[in-house]
Structures are given as structure tokens and as C-alpha cells.
Amino acid sequence: SYTEAAAVTDLSKMTLTKKTFKTFNEFQYFTSVKTVPSSYFSTIDSLREITFPKSITTIGSSAFKVCVNLTAVVMNEGVENINGEAFSGCKNLTNIYLPESVTSIGYGAFQYCSSLTSISIPEGVTSIDDYAFRDCTNLTNISIPEIVTSIGDWAFYNCSSLTSITLSEGV
């Protein structure tokens, strides 16, 4: 029920059975959860869409790693940290909206997202870690806001379709 979902504060105390499901839009009703635990949704091949609750501030390391059929992620304002390899290997992820609240993009957060075509880095991001977009082979353009002061090693390694990148003077 909605009431039961809203009462959950920590997903790591729940066991997610990896049975076949295509969407998890019900996740939006878990309004007291602040963190998507590390590796919590990883390797769920059938997952195609997910809608985050507005309460989420942190996406744990490898949270959606190798969800190979994930195509749509609805992330609301409030998400601040996208930790290492959070969406690594989501090869069918074509586009993702990063809310303005995001301040950090972790190590390899979107590496091997080979269908990702464009991404807009929010104004609040101050650093992009190593390998963040490695092997995003269909990524064509990216704009880096002025507040970003560091871009990690190999952040855009093998982004062979990248034709446009805008950097600020502060990087």
C-alpha cells in the first residue's frame, strides 16, 4: 500500500527479489527513503524504467550497474550525489535528466552507457570523476558548467561520437 511504502526509510533492510518486472514506478511512493543502496538494483535485466521518489538524495555505488535494458530514469530534484558506477553498463540508456541539485558525478557513473546521446551537466556539479562517461560511444555533445573545477582522468575516454564539448575557464 502507499502507506506501507511511505513508512520504509531504508531499502537495505528490504530484500528485493529480482523477479521479472519492467518498470518500478511504484518506487516513487517510498517517500521516506533517502538513498538508493549500493548494488540494490544491479543486474536486473528486465528493468526498463524507474521513477525516483522526491526524497532521494544519494544514488549508491553500482545501484543500477548492468541494468542492460534500462532506458528511462525519472530523477527528481533533491538528488545530490551519483556515486561510482551507479549506471555503469546500462547500455540501452539513451537519455537521462540530471536535476540541478546534483553536485557530484562519481567514478565511472555512466561508463559503458553506449546508447547515451547527450547529457546536460547541472550547474551545481563541481567535479566529474574519473571514467564518468567512458565508452559512451554515441554521446555527441556535452556542456560543462562554469562551477566545475575538475574533470577526472579518462572521463570521456572512447566517446568516439563526441563532436562538441563546452568547457569553462575555471576547469
Backbone as a ProteinNet text record, in pm:
[ID]
protein_1_A
[PRIMARY]
SYTEAAAVTDLSKMTLTKKTFKTFNEFQYFTSVKTVPSSYFSTIDSLREITFPKSITTIGSSAFKVCVNLTAVVMNEGVENINGEAFSGCKNLTNIYLPESVTSIGYGAFQYCSSLTSISIPEGVTSIDDYAFRDCTNLTNISIPEIVTSIGDWAFYNCSSLTSITLSEGV
[TERTIARY]
84	0	88.8	29	102.6	155.5	75.1	114.4	233.8	232.5	345	471.3	457.2	572.9	631.2	545.1	590.9	659.8	629.6	688.8	830.8	869.5	1003	1105.4	1209.3	1313	1446.6	1464.6	1593.3	1570.5	1598.4	1577.8	1668.9	1785.4	1879.3	1824.2	1720.4	1657.1	1550.1	1525.2	1427.6	1501.8	1448.6	1506.8	1429.8	1501.3	1441.3	1456.7	1347.4	1355	1364.1	1459.5	1486.5	1398.8	1271.8	1180.5	1159	1100.4	1083.7	986.9	1035.3	949.4	1012.7	928.2	977.5	989.7	897.4	902.8	894	948.6	933.3	892.1	784	733.7	674.5	643.6	595.7	701.8	827.4	937	911.3	841.8	814.2	733	666.9	585.2	664.9	791.5	878.3	937.2	852.6	885.2	972.8	1006.6	1095.6	1236.3	1257.5	1388.6	1476.8	1598.6	1690.7	1802.8	1831.2	1943	1901.5	1944.2	1933.5	2060.7	2048.6	2167.8	2258	2384.5	2481.9	2436.8	2446.3	2415.8	2272.1	2182.8	2047.4	1968.3	1974.1	1900.7	1992.3	2119.6	2215.9	2178.6	2208.6	2191.1	2046.4	1949.6	1810.9	1785.4	1801.2	1792.6	1657	1551.1	1417.1	1376.6	1449.4	1412.8	1432.8	1325.2	1330.6	1311.9	1232.9	1204.3	1201.6	1240.4	1229.1	1203	1114.9	1082.9	1122.7	1211.1	1260	1160.2	1155.3	1077.6	1152.5	1080.7	1141.8	1238.5	1233	1316.8	1460.5	1488.7	1622.3	1725.7	1835.7	1946.3	2072.8	2083.9	2206	2173.9	2245.9	2237.1	2366.8	2356.6	2472.9	2556.4	2676.7	2767.8	2704.7	2715.7	2666.5	2517.8	2441.3	2298.6	2220.9	2253.2	2184.1	2282.9	2397.5	2503.6	2453.9	2479.4	2447.9	2297.8	2214.7	2071.6	2062.7	2095.8	2121	2000.7	1880.1	1761.1	1698.1	1763.4	1712.4	1721.4	1607.2	1605.6	1562.1	1482.4	1427.4	1444.1	1497.8	1515	1455	1358.4	1299.1	1356	1446.3	1516.7	1468	1418.7	1363.7	1468.1	1433.1	1518.2	1540.2	1657	1691.1	1808.8	1824.6	1938.4	2064.4	2157.9	2281.9	2402.6	2407.8	2526	2492.2	2564	2554.5	2689.4	2690.8	2816	2871.6	2991.7	3065.7	2988.1	2996.4	2937.7	2786.5	2719.7	2576.2	2495.7	2527.8	2455.9	2550.2	2664.4	2764.1	2705.8	2726.3	2682.1	2535	2466.3	2325.4	2325.7	2356.2	2385.3	2266.9	2145.1	2028.7	1974.7	2041.8	2002	2033.7	1930.8	1952.1	1963.6	1895.9	1896.5	1863.7	1924.5	1895.1	1898.3	1798.3	1791.7	1857.6	1957.2	2021.2	1965.8	1900.6	1843.2	1949.9	1909.8	2001.8	2062.9	2002.7	2052.4	2178.1	2210.6	2328.2	2455.3	2543.4	2670.4	2791.4	2773.8	2888.8	2847.3	2935.5	2918	3038.6	3014.4	3120.6	3195.2	3296.2	3384.3	3301.9	3315.9	3250.8	3099.4	3037.7	2892.7	2810.4	2853.5	2779.1	2864.7	2974.9	3060.3	2986.5	3017.3	2957.3	2808.1	2759.5	2621.1	2627.2	2643.7	2675.1	2561.9	2439.8	2328.1	2302.1	2371.8	2354.4	2400.8	2312.3	2346.6	2381.4	2320.8	2353.6	2329.5	2396.8	2378.2	2407.3	2326.8	2346.3	2390.6	2510	2563.9	2502.2	2436.3	2371.4	2470.6	2422.1	2502.9	2565.5	2509.4	2561.6	2679.2	2709.1	2818	2952	3035.8	3167.5	3278.7	3251.8	3354.2	3291.8	3365.3	3328.6	3444.3	3418.4	3524.9	3578.4	3686.4	3749.6	3647.8	3664.9	3586.3	3435.3	3389.7	3246.3	3163.2	3213.5	3139.2	3219.3	3310.5	3395.6	3310.2	3348.8	3283.4	3136.3	3099.8	2966.2	2981.7	2986.5	3027.3	2930.8	2808.1	2712.3	2687.4	2761.9	2749.8	2803.4	2717.7	2759.4	2794	2727	2760.1	2739.3	2814.7	2808.5	2851.4	2786.3	2820.1	2858	2974.4	3027.5	3006.8	2930.9	2906.1	3031	3025.4	3139.9	3184.7	3094.5	3128.5	3218.4	3222.3	3306.9	3452.9	3526.5	3667.6	3759.4	3704.4	3791	3714.9	3783.9	3733.6	3837.9	3794.9	3886.3	3949	4050.5	4120.4	4024.3	4040.4	3966.6	3814.5	3768	3624.3	3543.7	3603.1	3533.3	3608.5	3681.4	3759.6	3669.3	3707.6	3638.1	3494.9	3473.4	3345	3363.2	3366.8	3406.9	3312.1	3188.7	3093.1	3088.4	3164.3	3161.2	3212.3	3122.9	3160.5	3165.9	3106.5	3103.1	3114.6	3206	3218.3	3247.1	3172.9	3190.3	3248.1	3364.5	3431.6	3438.9	3437	3452.1	3599.4	3631.2	3768.6	3817.4	3724.8	3762.5	3808.1	3788.8	3827.1	3977.4
-118.3	0	125	238.6	365.1	396.5	368.1	395.6	311	185	96.5	140.8	177.1	223.2	350.2	442.7	569.1	548.8	440.6	413.5	357.5	306.8	249.8	362.9	352.5	455.1	404.8	273.6	216.5	93.3	105.8	-5.9	-123.8	-98.6	-207.8	-307.9	-270.7	-363.3	-448.5	-418.6	-494.9	-582.8	-699.4	-786.5	-766	-728.3	-710.9	-842	-907	-1029.4	-987.2	-1040.3	-997.4	-1072	-1076.6	-1137.5	-1039.9	-1087.8	-1008.2	-892.8	-772	-654.3	-555.1	-484	-391.7	-249.8	-211.1	-76.7	-87.1	12	19.5	162.5	204.4	338.3	351.2	238	238.6	291.1	288.6	337.4	481.6	559.2	698.5	714.3	607.7	614.4	583.8	549.6	525.3	660.4	747.5	888.7	918.8	817.4	839.9	787.5	727.1	671.7	783.3	794.1	899.5	847.4	717.6	661.2	536	526.3	400.1	324.4	213.1	142.5	92.7	78.7	26.6	-109.1	-125.6	-250.5	-299.1	-217.7	-262.8	-312	-241	-279.9	-341.1	-357.5	-400.6	-535.4	-545.9	-666.7	-714.6	-628.2	-666.7	-640.7	-744.9	-732.7	-685.9	-717.4	-684.4	-539.8	-470.9	-334.2	-238.9	-171.3	-78.9	66.7	90.3	226	228.6	342.8	361.8	509.2	534	670.1	684.1	780	800.8	880.3	852.5	940	1072.7	1176.4	1308.4	1314	1214.6	1213.3	1168.7	1106.2	1050.9	1162.8	1151.6	1246.4	1180	1047.8	977.2	849.3	828.6	703.8	629.6	518.4	442.5	385.2	346.3	285.7	162.4	153	38.6	12.1	110.3	91.6	32.1	73.2	23.6	-39.1	-76.6	-128.9	-249.2	-244.7	-350.5	-384.3	-284.1	-299.1	-272.7	-373.9	-356.1	-308.7	-326.9	-284.2	-157.4	-95.3	28.9	139.2	199.6	305.1	439.4	438.3	563.5	571.6	684.7	711.8	848.8	854	981.4	1014.9	1112.5	1153.1	1292.3	1308.4	1436.5	1525.3	1654.3	1747.6	1691.8	1711.4	1660.1	1564	1494.8	1405.3	1490.4	1462.6	1539.3	1460	1332.1	1251.5	1130	1116.1	997.3	928.1	824.1	759.5	669.8	619.7	541.7	427.3	421.3	316.1	300.8	405.6	398.5	346.3	390	347.2	279.7	237.2	175	51.2	43.9	-72.6	-73.8	37.7	48.4	84.7	-13.6	10.9	59.4	50	99.2	230.9	288.8	419	524.6	586.6	680.4	825.3	859.7	997.1	995.3	1082.1	1091	1238.2	1277.3	1414.2	1416.8	1500.7	1519.4	1648.2	1640.3	1760.6	1860.5	1984.5	2091.3	2068.4	1984.3	1957	1870.4	1803.4	1715	1798.1	1753.6	1823.3	1738.9	1605.3	1522	1403.6	1372.8	1257.5	1168.9	1053	965.2	889	818.9	737.1	642.2	654.8	563.9	561	668.1	670	630.1	670.2	640.5	566.2	507.7	439.1	321.1	297.3	189.4	210.2	331	363.4	400.2	300.3	321.2	381.5	383.8	446.1	589.9	636.1	772.7	870.1	959.7	1050.1	1191	1238.1	1371.9	1377.1	1469.9	1488.9	1634.2	1687.2	1823.6	1817.4	1864.6	1863.9	1982.1	1957.2	2065.8	2168	2287.5	2399.1	2373.5	2282.8	2256.5	2161.2	2092.4	1993.8	2065.8	2026.3	2086.9	1996.1	1863.9	1772.8	1654.5	1609.5	1491.1	1393.8	1280.9	1186.8	1109.6	1037.2	953	861.1	840.9	745.8	770.6	885.7	913.5	877.5	908.1	882	793.8	719	630.2	538.4	525.6	436	467.3	593	638.3	671.8	569.5	580.4	657.5	681.3	759.4	898.6	935.5	1068.4	1170.3	1263.6	1359.3	1496.4	1539.3	1671.5	1675.2	1762.6	1780.2	1922.9	1979.9	2114.2	2109	2162.5	2160.4	2299.4	2311.3	2443	2505.5	2635.1	2711	2669.2	2616.2	2580.5	2457.1	2375.8	2256	2299.5	2250.6	2286.2	2169.7	2047.3	1934.4	1827.7	1773.6	1662.5	1553.3	1438	1327.7	1267.5	1187.5	1118.2	1030.8	1033.2	947	963.6	1077	1100	1079.7	1111.1	1096.9	1003.1	910.7	815.6	733.6	723.2	646.5	694	821.6	883.3	924.3	826.2	845.4	933	950	1033.8	1177.2	1206.5	1339.3	1443	1532.8	1635.6	1774	1789.8	1921.1	1908.1	1984	1991.9	2136.8	2187.9	2325.1	2324.8	2386.3	2393.7	2538.7	2555.9	2691.1	2716.9	2841.8	2880.2	2825.5	2794	2750.9	2607.2	2527.6	2386.2	2374.4
0	0	0	-33.5	-32.4	107.4	207.6	346.1	386	349.4	382	308.6	183.1	105.9	167.4	207.6	266.2	400.3	469.4	600.4	590.5	474.4	456.1	451.3	535.8	539.2	486.7	483.7	445.4	359.4	229.4	138.2	168.6	226.8	252.7	353.6	424.6	518.6	451.5	323.2	245.9	146.2	122.7	21.9	-107.5	-208.6	-339.7	-414.3	-439.5	-518.4	-664	-731.5	-868.8	-968.8	-937.7	-1034	-1149.4	-1253.6	-1374	-1351.6	-1370	-1374.7	-1470.4	-1541.6	-1643.5	-1592.2	-1506.8	-1450.8	-1299.8	-1234.7	-1089.9	-1057.4	-1119.7	-1094.7	-955	-891.6	-753.1	-657.3	-700.6	-617.6	-572.3	-653.5	-620	-491.4	-447.2	-325.6	-198.9	-213.8	-99.3	-56	-9.8	11.5	133	211.3	325.8	299.9	185.4	150.5	96.3	148.3	106.2	14.8	21.7	-52.4	-127.5	-252.6	-325.2	-287	-214.3	-164.9	-277.2	-246	-341.1	-393.1	-523.1	-593.9	-578.6	-528	-495	-616.7	-726.4	-846.7	-952.8	-923.5	-1025.3	-1085.4	-1211.5	-1293.7	-1308	-1287.8	-1313.7	-1461.8	-1540.7	-1686.1	-1736	-1663.9	-1713.1	-1684.1	-1595.8	-1558.2	-1676	-1715.4	-1827.5	-1785	-1681.1	-1634	-1481.7	-1428.2	-1284.1	-1256.3	-1161.8	-1120.3	-973.8	-946.3	-810.2	-726.9	-594.9	-507.3	-490.7	-453.8	-436.6	-319	-231.3	-111.3	-136.9	-250.1	-277.4	-291.6	-215	-224.8	-278.9	-261.3	-299.2	-375.5	-484.8	-559	-529.8	-462	-417.7	-530.9	-497.7	-594.3	-656.8	-787.2	-864.5	-846.7	-804	-774.3	-891.4	-1014.3	-1133.9	-1232.2	-1183.1	-1268.8	-1349.6	-1477.4	-1572.5	-1575.1	-1561.5	-1590.8	-1740.4	-1818.1	-1960.9	-2041.3	-1991	-2064.9	-2009	-1911.4	-1855.2	-1960.8	-1993.5	-2095	-2038.4	-1930.9	-1877.9	-1726.9	-1683.4	-1540.8	-1514.6	-1423.9	-1385	-1247.5	-1247	-1126.4	-1088.9	-968.2	-924	-859.2	-846.7	-772.4	-632.7	-581.5	-449.4	-455.8	-569.4	-585	-589.8	-499.6	-492.9	-541.6	-503.7	-532.5	-618	-727	-810	-792.8	-712	-675.1	-785.1	-761.3	-858.8	-920.6	-1052.6	-1134.6	-1115.6	-1070.4	-1042.7	-1160.9	-1282.3	-1402.7	-1502.5	-1457.8	-1545.2	-1614.1	-1743.9	-1819.6	-1855.9	-1834.7	-1876	-2024.1	-2105.6	-2247.3	-2329.9	-2279	-2353.7	-2300.4	-2203.9	-2150.7	-2255.6	-2311.8	-2422	-2376.7	-2270.3	-2221.8	-2074.1	-2001	-1858.6	-1818.9	-1745	-1694.8	-1557.7	-1540.7	-1410.6	-1351.4	-1235.3	-1176.2	-1131.9	-1118.6	-1078.1	-940.3	-859.4	-724.4	-723.2	-834.1	-839	-823.6	-731.9	-709.4	-747.1	-754	-789.3	-875.2	-969.4	-1056.9	-1033.2	-975	-928.9	-1036.7	-991.9	-1073.9	-1161.9	-1291.4	-1385	-1376.4	-1327.9	-1304.2	-1425.4	-1544.4	-1667.2	-1770.1	-1727.5	-1824.4	-1887.1	-2011.3	-2091.4	-2117.6	-2105.2	-2144.7	-2291.9	-2374.6	-2515.8	-2597.5	-2546	-2619.7	-2576.8	-2475.2	-2426.9	-2534.5	-2577.7	-2687.6	-2642.3	-2534.1	-2485.2	-2335.5	-2273.7	-2130.1	-2097.9	-2010	-1964.6	-1819	-1794.3	-1658.1	-1583.2	-1470.7	-1396.3	-1341.4	-1319.1	-1268.9	-1131.6	-1052.7	-918.6	-912.9	-1022.8	-1024.7	-1020.1	-923.5	-910.6	-961.9	-967.2	-1017.6	-1091	-1189.5	-1266.2	-1248.2	-1184.8	-1150.9	-1271.3	-1245.4	-1346.1	-1413.3	-1541.6	-1621.3	-1618.9	-1576.5	-1558.9	-1681.8	-1801.6	-1925	-2022	-1969.4	-2050.3	-2137.5	-2263.2	-2358.8	-2381.4	-2368.1	-2410.2	-2557.5	-2638.6	-2777.7	-2866.7	-2821.8	-2901.1	-2843.8	-2742.4	-2683.2	-2782.7	-2825.7	-2928.5	-2873.5	-2766	-2711.4	-2561.5	-2501.5	-2356.3	-2324.8	-2226.8	-2183.5	-2035.8	-2004.9	-1868.3	-1807.8	-1697.6	-1639.6	-1577.5	-1558.5	-1506.6	-1368	-1286.6	-1148.9	-1140.5	-1246.9	-1247.8	-1246.3	-1147.5	-1136.4	-1166.6	-1170.3	-1204.9	-1282.3	-1381	-1460.5	-1447.5	-1400.3	-1373.6	-1498.6	-1474.1	-1582.2	-1661.1	-1789.8	-1881.3	-1869.4	-1822.3	-1802.1	-1929.7	-2044.8	-2172.7	-2266.6	-2210.8	-2289.5	-2381.3	-2505.2	-2608.3	-2633.3	-2620.9	-2660	-2805.3	-2892.1	-3031.4	-3113.4	-3068.3	-3142.2	-3090.8	-2986.9	-2925.9	-3025.1	-3065.3	-3162.7	-3100.6	-2983.3	-2921	-2770.2	-2713.4	-2568.2	-2532.7	-2438.4	-2394.7	-2255.1	-2239.5	-2110.2	-2064.3	-1933.2	-1880.2	-1851.7	-1825.3	-1796.3	-1661.9	-1571	-1436.6	-1425.2	-1531.7	-1524.4	-1521.9
[MASK]
+++++++++++++++++++++++++++++++++++++++++++++++++++++++++++++++++++++++++++++++++++++++++++++++++++++++++++++++++++++++++++++++++++++++++++++++++++++++++++++++++++++++++++

